Amino acid sequence: MTDETPRHVGSTPTSPTTSLGAAFWNLWASSALSNLADGVLKVVLPLAALRFTGSPLLIAGVTFALTVPWLFFSLPAGALADRLDRRRVMLGANLVRGLLLGALALALALHLGSIWLLYAVALCVGITETLYDTSAQSVLPQVVGRERLPRANGRLHTAELAANQFLGPPLGGLLVALGAAGAFAAPAALWLVAVGALLFVRGRFRVERSSPTTMRADIAEGLRFLWGHRILRSFATMVGVSNFGTNAAFTVLVLFVVGPGSPMGLSEPAYGLLMTAVAAGSVVGALAAGRVEGALGRAWTLRVCVLTFSVLVGVPAVTADPYLVAGGFFLGGLGIAGWNVITVSLRQRITPDRLLGRVNSGYRLLAWGTMPLGAATGGIIAEFLGLRWVYATMGLLCLGLLAGLVRMDDARLAAAEREADGGR
C-alpha cells in the first residue's frame, strides 16, 4: 500500500500539539454554516409538505427524494473527489444548493408550490449533497494531517451537530411558522455565505495522479479496498442498518409530534425544539467522546453507542410524553456523536489519501444508501399499521446491531491502524 498524500500549498509540518491552523478554522466555519442550512432544511421540508398533503407515504417521499441520490451518485461523487480539487467541488455544490433553494423560495412566494416541486428540489439538493459531503470528509486529512484527525474531527463534528441539530431545527420550525418562502430562503442564504467562508481556505486540494485512469476503474479500486477491509466493511454495513431504522422513524415523526390530532400534539416550533434534544446529546457526546473512549476503550464505547441508537428510535413506541421522548433523543444524540468521532477518524487513518474520496463514497453507499429505503419503509408501515409500529420494529432492528460488535475489540482496531501506517 502506498500513500500519495498531496501537500497543502503553503502548509508546514506541525506536531499534534500545535494549533489546527487557519485553514481548518475557515473550513470549520464553512461547515458550520452549511450544516446550519441542512438543519433548517430537514425540518422545513416535512413541515412544508404538511401544507400540501396529510398522507404519511407522500410526506415520507420528501425524505426519500432527498436521500435517494446516495444510491446512485455516491460512487461517482467519490471518484470525482479523488480526481478534482476537493475544495472546488465543495464550493460548486454549495453554490448550486443555494440557488436551488432560492428558486424554491421564489416559487412559494408566487404561490406556485406543490408537493411535486418539493420532491424535485429535494432530489437535486440530494445530488449536490453527495458531492459536498464526500469531498468535505476527504479533504480534512489534507488540511490538518492524519496525526491530528481525532482532535479536528471532534471540533468539526461538534460544530456540525450544534448547527445541524441544535440550532437548525428550532430555527426551521420558527421560519415555517412565519412563512414557507422565507423558511427556504434562509438555508439558501446560509449556503451562499458558506461559499464565502470556504474561499478563505487557501491551497490546492487535488490528489496527484501518476497515470490517467477511467472513472470505472477508479470506482472499482475504491470498492475493492473497502470490501477487502473487514473492519471498514463491517462498520459501513452497521451504519447502513442504523440509518435505515432512524430514517424510517424520523421520516414520519412530524405526524407523531405536530398537530392536535397527533399523539404528542405539539406545535410546529415545538417540533423543531424537540429535535434539539438529539443535538444537545450530540454536542455533549462529541466533546466527551475522547474521555469515554479512554475510559471504556473504543470497542465498548461503540457497543454503548448502539444501545443509545435503539433508545433514540424506539422511545416513541412506548410513550408520547414530550419529556421522555426528548430524554431518549438526548441519549441517542450522545451515541451518534461518539460513534461518528471514533469510526470516521479510524477510516481516515486506515485509508490512503489517494483512495479516500472513493472509499468514503463506497462507505456511504452502504451506510447512507439505505436512508431512502428506510424512509419509504417508514411511510408504508405508518400508512398500513400505524405510527407506533414504525418505532417498535426499528428500535429492535437497531438493537440487533450489537451482534456485529461481538468480535470487535480494541486490539483489532489498533492492529488495523498499525498495518495502514506500515504500508505508507
Short mmCIF file of C-alpha atoms in Angstrom, two decimals:
data_model
loop_
_atom_site.label_atom_id
_atom_site.label_comp_id
_atom_site.label_asym_id
_atom_site.label_seq_id
_atom_site.Cartn_x
_atom_site.Cartn_y
_atom_site.Cartn_z
CA MET A 1 0.00 0.00 0.00
CA THR A 2 1.38 3.41 -0.94
CA ASP A 3 0.33 6.82 0.19
CA GLU A 4 0.26 9.70 -2.28
CA THR A 5 -0.94 12.38 0.10
CA PRO A 6 -0.55 15.80 -1.57
CA ARG A 7 0.96 18.68 0.31
CA HIS A 8 -1.34 21.59 1.05
CA VAL A 9 0.22 24.59 -0.66
CA GLY A 10 1.63 26.93 1.94
CA SER A 11 1.38 24.43 4.80
CA THR A 12 4.19 23.46 7.13
CA PRO A 13 4.71 20.33 9.21
CA THR A 14 3.14 20.56 12.63
CA SER A 15 3.02 18.40 15.70
CA PRO A 16 -0.16 17.04 17.25
CA THR A 17 0.05 19.65 19.99
CA THR A 18 0.11 22.70 17.72
CA SER A 19 -2.84 24.73 16.52
CA LEU A 20 -5.12 23.21 13.93
CA GLY A 21 -4.37 26.21 11.72
CA ALA A 22 -6.26 28.98 9.94
CA ALA A 23 -7.25 26.74 7.03
CA PHE A 24 -9.00 24.35 9.41
CA TRP A 25 -10.95 27.10 11.16
CA ASN A 26 -12.12 28.55 7.84
CA LEU A 27 -13.20 25.03 6.84
CA TRP A 28 -14.87 24.74 10.26
CA ALA A 29 -16.82 27.98 9.72
CA SER A 30 -17.96 26.94 6.26
CA SER A 31 -19.01 23.52 7.52
CA ALA A 32 -20.94 25.04 10.43
CA LEU A 33 -22.86 27.33 8.08
CA SER A 34 -23.56 24.50 5.63
CA ASN A 35 -24.82 22.26 8.41
CA LEU A 36 -26.99 25.02 9.82
CA ALA A 37 -28.64 25.20 6.38
CA ASP A 38 -29.02 21.40 6.39
CA GLY A 39 -30.60 21.53 9.85
CA VAL A 40 -33.12 24.14 8.80
CA LEU A 41 -33.96 22.25 5.61
CA LYS A 42 -34.58 18.87 7.24
CA VAL A 43 -37.31 20.42 9.41
CA VAL A 44 -38.68 22.81 6.79
CA LEU A 45 -39.22 20.12 4.11
CA PRO A 46 -41.64 17.84 6.03
CA LEU A 47 -43.43 20.80 7.60
CA ALA A 48 -43.86 22.38 4.17
CA ALA A 49 -45.09 19.04 2.83
CA LEU A 50 -47.82 19.04 5.51
CA ARG A 51 -49.30 22.07 3.77
CA PHE A 52 -49.85 20.05 0.60
CA THR A 53 -50.76 16.58 1.92
CA GLY A 54 -51.59 14.60 5.05
CA SER A 55 -50.52 11.23 3.63
CA PRO A 56 -47.66 9.54 5.55
CA LEU A 57 -46.47 7.97 2.30
CA LEU A 58 -46.32 11.27 0.41
CA ILE A 59 -44.62 13.05 3.30
CA ALA A 60 -42.07 10.23 3.52
CA GLY A 61 -41.48 10.80 -0.20
CA VAL A 62 -39.79 14.12 0.53
CA THR A 63 -37.12 12.42 2.64
CA PHE A 64 -36.88 9.66 0.03
CA ALA A 65 -36.18 12.22 -2.71
CA LEU A 66 -33.57 13.98 -0.57
CA THR A 67 -31.66 10.79 0.27
CA VAL A 68 -32.09 8.52 -2.77
CA PRO A 69 -29.15 10.16 -4.65
CA TRP A 70 -26.80 8.33 -2.26
CA LEU A 71 -27.82 5.10 -4.01
CA PHE A 72 -26.95 6.36 -7.48
CA PHE A 73 -24.46 9.22 -7.19
CA SER A 74 -22.27 8.36 -4.20
CA LEU A 75 -19.74 6.30 -6.19
CA PRO A 76 -19.26 8.86 -8.99
CA ALA A 77 -19.04 11.58 -6.30
CA GLY A 78 -16.16 9.71 -4.65
CA ALA A 79 -14.32 9.26 -7.93
CA LEU A 80 -14.70 12.97 -8.67
CA ALA A 81 -13.42 13.86 -5.17
CA ASP A 82 -10.23 11.93 -5.95
CA ARG A 83 -9.89 13.50 -9.42
CA LEU A 84 -10.81 17.14 -8.83
CA ASP A 85 -9.82 19.79 -6.32
CA ARG A 86 -11.95 18.85 -3.31
CA ARG A 87 -12.39 22.43 -2.13
CA ARG A 88 -13.70 23.49 -5.54
CA VAL A 89 -16.19 20.62 -5.56
CA MET A 90 -17.47 21.82 -2.17
CA LEU A 91 -17.74 25.40 -3.45
CA GLY A 92 -19.71 24.37 -6.52
CA ALA A 93 -22.06 22.11 -4.56
CA ASN A 94 -22.94 24.80 -2.03
CA LEU A 95 -23.45 27.38 -4.75
CA VAL A 96 -25.90 25.11 -6.59
CA ARG A 97 -27.75 24.24 -3.37
CA GLY A 98 -28.15 27.90 -2.52
CA LEU A 99 -29.53 28.72 -5.95
CA LEU A 100 -31.97 25.78 -5.86
CA LEU A 101 -33.43 26.80 -2.51
CA GLY A 102 -33.61 30.42 -3.61
CA ALA A 103 -35.62 29.40 -6.67
CA LEU A 104 -37.96 27.30 -4.50
CA ALA A 105 -38.48 30.20 -2.10
CA LEU A 106 -39.41 32.44 -5.04
CA ALA A 107 -41.87 29.84 -6.38
CA LEU A 108 -43.59 29.56 -3.00
CA ALA A 109 -43.78 33.33 -2.65
CA LEU A 110 -45.58 33.38 -6.01
CA HIS A 111 -47.96 30.60 -4.83
CA LEU A 112 -46.55 28.13 -7.36
CA GLY A 113 -45.61 25.47 -4.81
CA SER A 114 -46.69 21.81 -4.78
CA ILE A 115 -45.59 18.54 -3.23
CA TRP A 116 -44.06 17.61 -6.60
CA LEU A 117 -41.94 20.75 -6.64
CA LEU A 118 -40.68 19.86 -3.16
CA TYR A 119 -39.74 16.42 -4.47
CA ALA A 120 -37.85 17.87 -7.43
CA VAL A 121 -35.84 20.35 -5.37
CA ALA A 122 -35.15 17.77 -2.65
CA LEU A 123 -33.80 15.38 -5.29
CA CYS A 124 -31.47 17.99 -6.80
CA VAL A 125 -30.25 19.13 -3.38
CA GLY A 126 -29.60 15.49 -2.50
CA ILE A 127 -27.41 15.07 -5.59
CA THR A 128 -25.27 18.08 -4.67
CA GLU A 129 -25.07 16.77 -1.10
CA THR A 130 -23.31 13.61 -2.30
CA LEU A 131 -20.62 15.77 -3.89
CA TYR A 132 -20.23 18.15 -0.95
CA ASP A 133 -20.19 15.62 1.88
CA THR A 134 -17.82 13.18 0.16
CA SER A 135 -15.33 15.93 -0.64
CA ALA A 136 -15.67 17.56 2.80
CA GLN A 137 -14.84 14.34 4.64
CA SER A 138 -11.98 13.56 2.25
CA VAL A 139 -10.32 16.98 2.42
CA LEU A 140 -9.78 17.05 6.19
CA PRO A 141 -6.59 14.93 6.30
CA GLN A 142 -5.09 17.29 3.71
CA VAL A 143 -5.93 20.30 5.88
CA VAL A 144 -4.75 19.12 9.31
CA GLY A 145 -2.64 16.00 8.76
CA ARG A 146 -3.52 12.48 9.91
CA GLU A 147 -1.94 12.80 13.36
CA ARG A 148 -4.44 15.48 14.38
CA LEU A 149 -7.56 13.88 12.90
CA PRO A 150 -9.26 12.85 16.18
CA ARG A 151 -8.97 16.39 17.58
CA ALA A 152 -10.00 18.01 14.29
CA ASN A 153 -12.92 15.61 13.83
CA GLY A 154 -14.08 16.29 17.37
CA ARG A 155 -14.08 20.08 16.81
CA LEU A 156 -15.67 19.78 13.38
CA HIS A 157 -18.27 17.25 14.49
CA THR A 158 -19.28 19.40 17.46
CA ALA A 159 -19.85 22.42 15.21
CA GLU A 160 -21.72 20.38 12.62
CA LEU A 161 -24.00 18.81 15.21
CA ALA A 162 -24.66 22.07 17.01
CA ALA A 163 -25.59 23.75 13.74
CA ASN A 164 -27.40 20.85 12.08
CA GLN A 165 -29.36 19.57 15.06
CA PHE A 166 -29.26 22.17 17.85
CA LEU A 167 -29.73 25.47 16.04
CA GLY A 168 -31.17 24.41 12.68
CA PRO A 169 -34.35 22.53 13.73
CA PRO A 170 -35.85 25.17 16.05
CA LEU A 171 -34.92 27.87 13.57
CA GLY A 172 -36.59 25.87 10.80
CA GLY A 173 -39.76 25.37 12.87
CA LEU A 174 -39.91 29.09 13.62
CA LEU A 175 -39.32 30.07 9.99
CA VAL A 176 -42.08 27.76 8.72
CA ALA A 177 -44.49 29.30 11.22
CA LEU A 178 -43.61 32.71 9.75
CA GLY A 179 -43.89 31.62 6.10
CA ALA A 180 -42.72 28.81 3.83
CA ALA A 181 -40.95 31.09 1.33
CA GLY A 182 -38.74 32.66 4.00
CA ALA A 183 -38.09 29.24 5.50
CA PHE A 184 -36.43 28.11 2.26
CA ALA A 185 -34.70 31.43 1.61
CA ALA A 186 -32.80 31.15 4.90
CA PRO A 187 -30.83 27.95 4.08
CA ALA A 188 -30.21 29.32 0.58
CA ALA A 189 -28.53 32.37 2.10
CA LEU A 190 -26.57 30.24 4.58
CA TRP A 191 -25.12 28.07 1.83
CA LEU A 192 -24.04 31.13 -0.12
CA VAL A 193 -22.33 32.59 2.97
CA ALA A 194 -20.62 29.22 3.49
CA VAL A 195 -19.16 29.59 0.00
CA GLY A 196 -17.57 32.86 1.12
CA ALA A 197 -16.00 31.23 4.19
CA LEU A 198 -14.62 28.35 2.12
CA LEU A 199 -12.92 30.79 -0.26
CA PHE A 200 -10.54 31.64 2.62
CA VAL A 201 -9.27 28.05 2.72
CA ARG A 202 -6.17 28.59 0.62
CA GLY A 203 -4.28 25.90 -1.21
CA ARG A 204 -4.60 23.09 -3.70
CA PHE A 205 -6.56 20.04 -2.57
CA ARG A 206 -6.27 17.79 -5.57
CA VAL A 207 -4.62 14.37 -5.31
CA GLU A 208 -1.71 13.91 -7.69
CA ARG A 209 -2.24 11.03 -10.15
CA SER A 210 0.66 9.06 -11.61
CA SER A 211 -1.27 7.93 -14.71
CA PRO A 212 -4.69 8.56 -16.28
CA THR A 213 -7.48 6.11 -15.45
CA THR A 214 -11.16 5.77 -16.22
CA MET A 215 -13.93 6.63 -13.78
CA ARG A 216 -15.00 2.99 -13.81
CA ALA A 217 -11.51 1.82 -12.85
CA ASP A 218 -11.27 4.42 -10.10
CA ILE A 219 -14.61 3.39 -8.59
CA ALA A 220 -13.68 -0.30 -8.76
CA GLU A 221 -10.35 0.34 -6.98
CA GLY A 222 -12.08 2.15 -4.12
CA LEU A 223 -14.73 -0.56 -3.74
CA ARG A 224 -12.08 -3.30 -3.69
CA PHE A 225 -10.23 -1.57 -0.87
CA LEU A 226 -13.41 -1.02 1.16
CA TRP A 227 -14.85 -4.50 0.64
CA GLY A 228 -11.48 -6.13 1.27
CA HIS A 229 -11.09 -4.40 4.64
CA ARG A 230 -13.22 -6.30 7.12
CA ILE A 231 -13.43 -3.55 9.76
CA LEU A 232 -14.45 -0.81 7.32
CA ARG A 233 -16.91 -3.15 5.61
CA SER A 234 -18.48 -4.11 8.95
CA PHE A 235 -18.86 -0.53 10.15
CA ALA A 236 -20.34 0.62 6.83
CA THR A 237 -22.91 -2.18 6.94
CA MET A 238 -23.84 -1.43 10.54
CA VAL A 239 -24.30 2.27 9.83
CA GLY A 240 -26.47 1.32 6.87
CA VAL A 241 -28.77 -0.71 9.12
CA SER A 242 -28.85 2.08 11.70
CA ASN A 243 -29.65 4.72 9.07
CA PHE A 244 -32.39 2.51 7.66
CA GLY A 245 -34.02 2.39 11.09
CA THR A 246 -33.57 6.03 12.03
CA ASN A 247 -34.83 7.30 8.68
CA ALA A 248 -37.88 5.04 8.86
CA ALA A 249 -38.61 6.50 12.29
CA PHE A 250 -37.87 10.17 11.69
CA THR A 251 -39.42 10.49 8.24
CA VAL A 252 -42.91 10.19 9.82
CA LEU A 253 -42.03 11.83 13.14
CA VAL A 254 -43.80 15.05 12.12
CA LEU A 255 -47.08 13.08 12.10
CA PHE A 256 -46.37 11.73 15.59
CA VAL A 257 -45.49 15.15 17.01
CA VAL A 258 -47.30 18.00 15.23
CA GLY A 259 -50.96 18.95 15.41
CA PRO A 260 -53.92 18.44 17.75
CA GLY A 261 -54.68 15.03 16.25
CA SER A 262 -51.15 13.66 16.73
CA PRO A 263 -50.09 11.53 19.73
CA MET A 264 -47.91 14.35 21.12
CA GLY A 265 -50.00 17.32 19.96
CA LEU A 266 -47.15 19.84 19.70
CA SER A 267 -46.88 22.95 17.53
CA GLU A 268 -44.50 23.40 14.59
CA PRO A 269 -41.97 25.47 16.60
CA ALA A 270 -42.16 22.88 19.39
CA TYR A 271 -41.37 20.15 16.85
CA GLY A 272 -38.17 21.97 15.93
CA LEU A 273 -37.37 22.42 19.62
CA LEU A 274 -37.88 18.70 20.30
CA MET A 275 -35.32 17.88 17.63
CA THR A 276 -32.72 19.90 19.53
CA ALA A 277 -32.69 17.15 22.18
CA VAL A 278 -30.79 14.99 19.70
CA ALA A 279 -28.47 17.91 19.03
CA ALA A 280 -27.82 18.61 22.70
CA GLY A 281 -26.85 14.99 23.22
CA SER A 282 -24.69 15.05 20.09
CA VAL A 283 -22.76 18.13 21.19
CA VAL A 284 -22.11 16.64 24.63
CA GLY A 285 -21.21 13.32 23.03
CA ALA A 286 -18.73 14.87 20.60
CA LEU A 287 -16.99 16.78 23.38
CA ALA A 288 -16.90 13.76 25.70
CA ALA A 289 -16.06 11.10 23.09
CA GLY A 290 -12.34 11.18 23.82
CA ARG A 291 -12.78 10.75 27.57
CA VAL A 292 -15.36 7.99 27.22
CA GLU A 293 -13.14 6.20 24.73
CA GLY A 294 -10.23 6.49 27.14
CA ALA A 295 -12.29 5.05 29.99
CA LEU A 296 -14.11 2.24 28.15
CA GLY A 297 -11.94 1.64 25.10
CA ARG A 298 -13.14 2.05 21.55
CA ALA A 299 -14.95 -1.27 21.21
CA TRP A 300 -17.04 -0.93 24.37
CA THR A 301 -17.79 2.72 23.58
CA LEU A 302 -19.21 1.61 20.23
CA ARG A 303 -21.38 -1.02 21.96
CA VAL A 304 -22.83 1.61 24.29
CA CYS A 305 -23.49 3.82 21.26
CA VAL A 306 -25.55 1.06 19.64
CA LEU A 307 -27.70 0.79 22.77
CA THR A 308 -28.46 4.50 22.56
CA PHE A 309 -29.45 4.13 18.87
CA SER A 310 -32.21 1.71 19.86
CA VAL A 311 -33.45 4.10 22.55
CA LEU A 312 -33.48 7.01 20.10
CA VAL A 313 -35.59 5.11 17.57
CA GLY A 314 -37.74 3.08 19.94
CA VAL A 315 -38.82 5.53 22.63
CA PRO A 316 -41.95 6.84 20.76
CA ALA A 317 -43.20 3.24 20.65
CA VAL A 318 -43.76 3.26 24.41
CA THR A 319 -44.58 6.87 25.25
CA ALA A 320 -45.82 10.15 23.80
CA ASP A 321 -44.65 12.17 26.80
CA PRO A 322 -42.54 15.02 25.36
CA TYR A 323 -40.02 14.93 28.19
CA LEU A 324 -39.42 11.17 27.97
CA VAL A 325 -39.16 11.32 24.19
CA ALA A 326 -36.72 14.22 24.48
CA GLY A 327 -34.68 12.23 27.00
CA GLY A 328 -34.48 9.29 24.60
CA PHE A 329 -33.46 11.63 21.80
CA PHE A 330 -30.72 13.11 24.02
CA LEU A 331 -29.28 9.65 24.72
CA GLY A 332 -29.40 8.86 21.01
CA GLY A 333 -27.51 12.04 20.24
CA LEU A 334 -24.77 11.02 22.67
CA GLY A 335 -24.36 7.73 20.85
CA ILE A 336 -24.42 9.21 17.35
CA ALA A 337 -21.62 11.63 18.18
CA GLY A 338 -19.47 9.05 19.92
CA TRP A 339 -19.84 6.57 17.08
CA ASN A 340 -19.01 9.16 14.40
CA VAL A 341 -15.92 10.59 16.10
CA ILE A 342 -14.43 7.12 16.58
CA THR A 343 -15.31 5.50 13.26
CA VAL A 344 -14.66 8.49 10.98
CA SER A 345 -11.20 9.07 12.49
CA LEU A 346 -10.44 5.36 12.13
CA ARG A 347 -11.50 5.33 8.47
CA GLN A 348 -9.43 8.42 7.65
CA ARG A 349 -6.36 6.87 9.30
CA ILE A 350 -6.70 3.48 7.62
CA THR A 351 -7.37 4.72 4.08
CA PRO A 352 -4.61 6.17 1.82
CA ASP A 353 -5.44 9.72 0.77
CA ARG A 354 -5.41 8.84 -2.93
CA LEU A 355 -8.35 6.49 -2.24
CA LEU A 356 -10.12 8.42 0.49
CA GLY A 357 -12.79 10.03 -1.69
CA ARG A 358 -13.72 6.72 -3.30
CA VAL A 359 -13.64 4.77 -0.04
CA ASN A 360 -15.78 7.44 1.64
CA SER A 361 -18.28 7.28 -1.20
CA GLY A 362 -18.39 3.48 -1.16
CA TYR A 363 -18.78 3.56 2.61
CA ARG A 364 -21.64 6.00 2.29
CA LEU A 365 -23.26 3.95 -0.44
CA LEU A 366 -23.59 1.17 2.14
CA ALA A 367 -24.18 3.50 5.08
CA TRP A 368 -26.43 6.14 3.53
CA GLY A 369 -27.90 4.31 0.55
CA THR A 370 -30.31 2.67 2.98
CA MET A 371 -31.81 6.02 4.03
CA PRO A 372 -34.33 6.33 1.17
CA LEU A 373 -35.27 2.68 1.67
CA GLY A 374 -35.84 3.37 5.35
CA ALA A 375 -37.89 6.46 4.55
CA ALA A 376 -40.10 4.50 2.17
CA THR A 377 -40.46 1.63 4.65
CA GLY A 378 -41.39 4.00 7.46
CA GLY A 379 -44.08 5.59 5.31
CA ILE A 380 -45.52 2.20 4.30
CA ILE A 381 -45.60 0.84 7.86
CA ALA A 382 -47.19 4.03 9.18
CA GLU A 383 -49.75 4.06 6.39
CA PHE A 384 -50.95 0.48 6.91
CA LEU A 385 -50.06 -0.48 10.50
CA GLY A 386 -49.75 2.82 12.39
CA LEU A 387 -47.00 5.08 13.67
CA ARG A 388 -46.06 3.15 16.81
CA TRP A 389 -45.27 0.04 14.76
CA VAL A 390 -42.58 2.02 12.97
CA TYR A 391 -40.79 2.87 16.21
CA ALA A 392 -41.15 -0.60 17.74
CA THR A 393 -39.77 -2.50 14.76
CA MET A 394 -36.94 -0.07 14.05
CA GLY A 395 -35.90 0.07 17.70
CA LEU A 396 -35.49 -3.72 17.72
CA LEU A 397 -33.62 -3.57 14.42
CA CYS A 398 -31.08 -1.11 15.84
CA LEU A 399 -30.67 -3.19 18.99
CA GLY A 400 -29.69 -6.14 16.79
CA LEU A 401 -26.57 -4.25 15.70
CA LEU A 402 -24.86 -5.42 18.89
CA ALA A 403 -24.32 -8.76 17.14
CA GLY A 404 -21.93 -7.06 14.73
CA LEU A 405 -19.68 -5.89 17.57
CA VAL A 406 -19.34 -9.19 19.41
CA ARG A 407 -15.92 -9.96 17.93
CA MET A 408 -14.78 -6.34 17.61
CA ASP A 409 -12.16 -5.37 20.21
CA ASP A 410 -9.56 -2.65 20.76
CA ALA A 411 -6.68 -4.91 19.71
CA ARG A 412 -8.19 -5.49 16.25
CA LEU A 413 -8.79 -1.77 15.72
CA ALA A 414 -5.24 -0.88 16.78
CA ALA A 415 -3.77 -3.61 14.56
CA ALA A 416 -5.62 -2.21 11.53
CA GLU A 417 -4.13 1.23 12.16
CA ARG A 418 -0.61 -0.20 12.56
CA GLU A 419 -0.97 -2.14 9.33
CA ALA A 420 -2.03 1.01 7.50
CA ASP A 421 0.85 3.02 8.94
CA GLY A 422 3.30 0.32 7.93
CA GLY A 423 2.12 0.46 4.34
CA ARG A 424 2.67 4.19 3.95
#
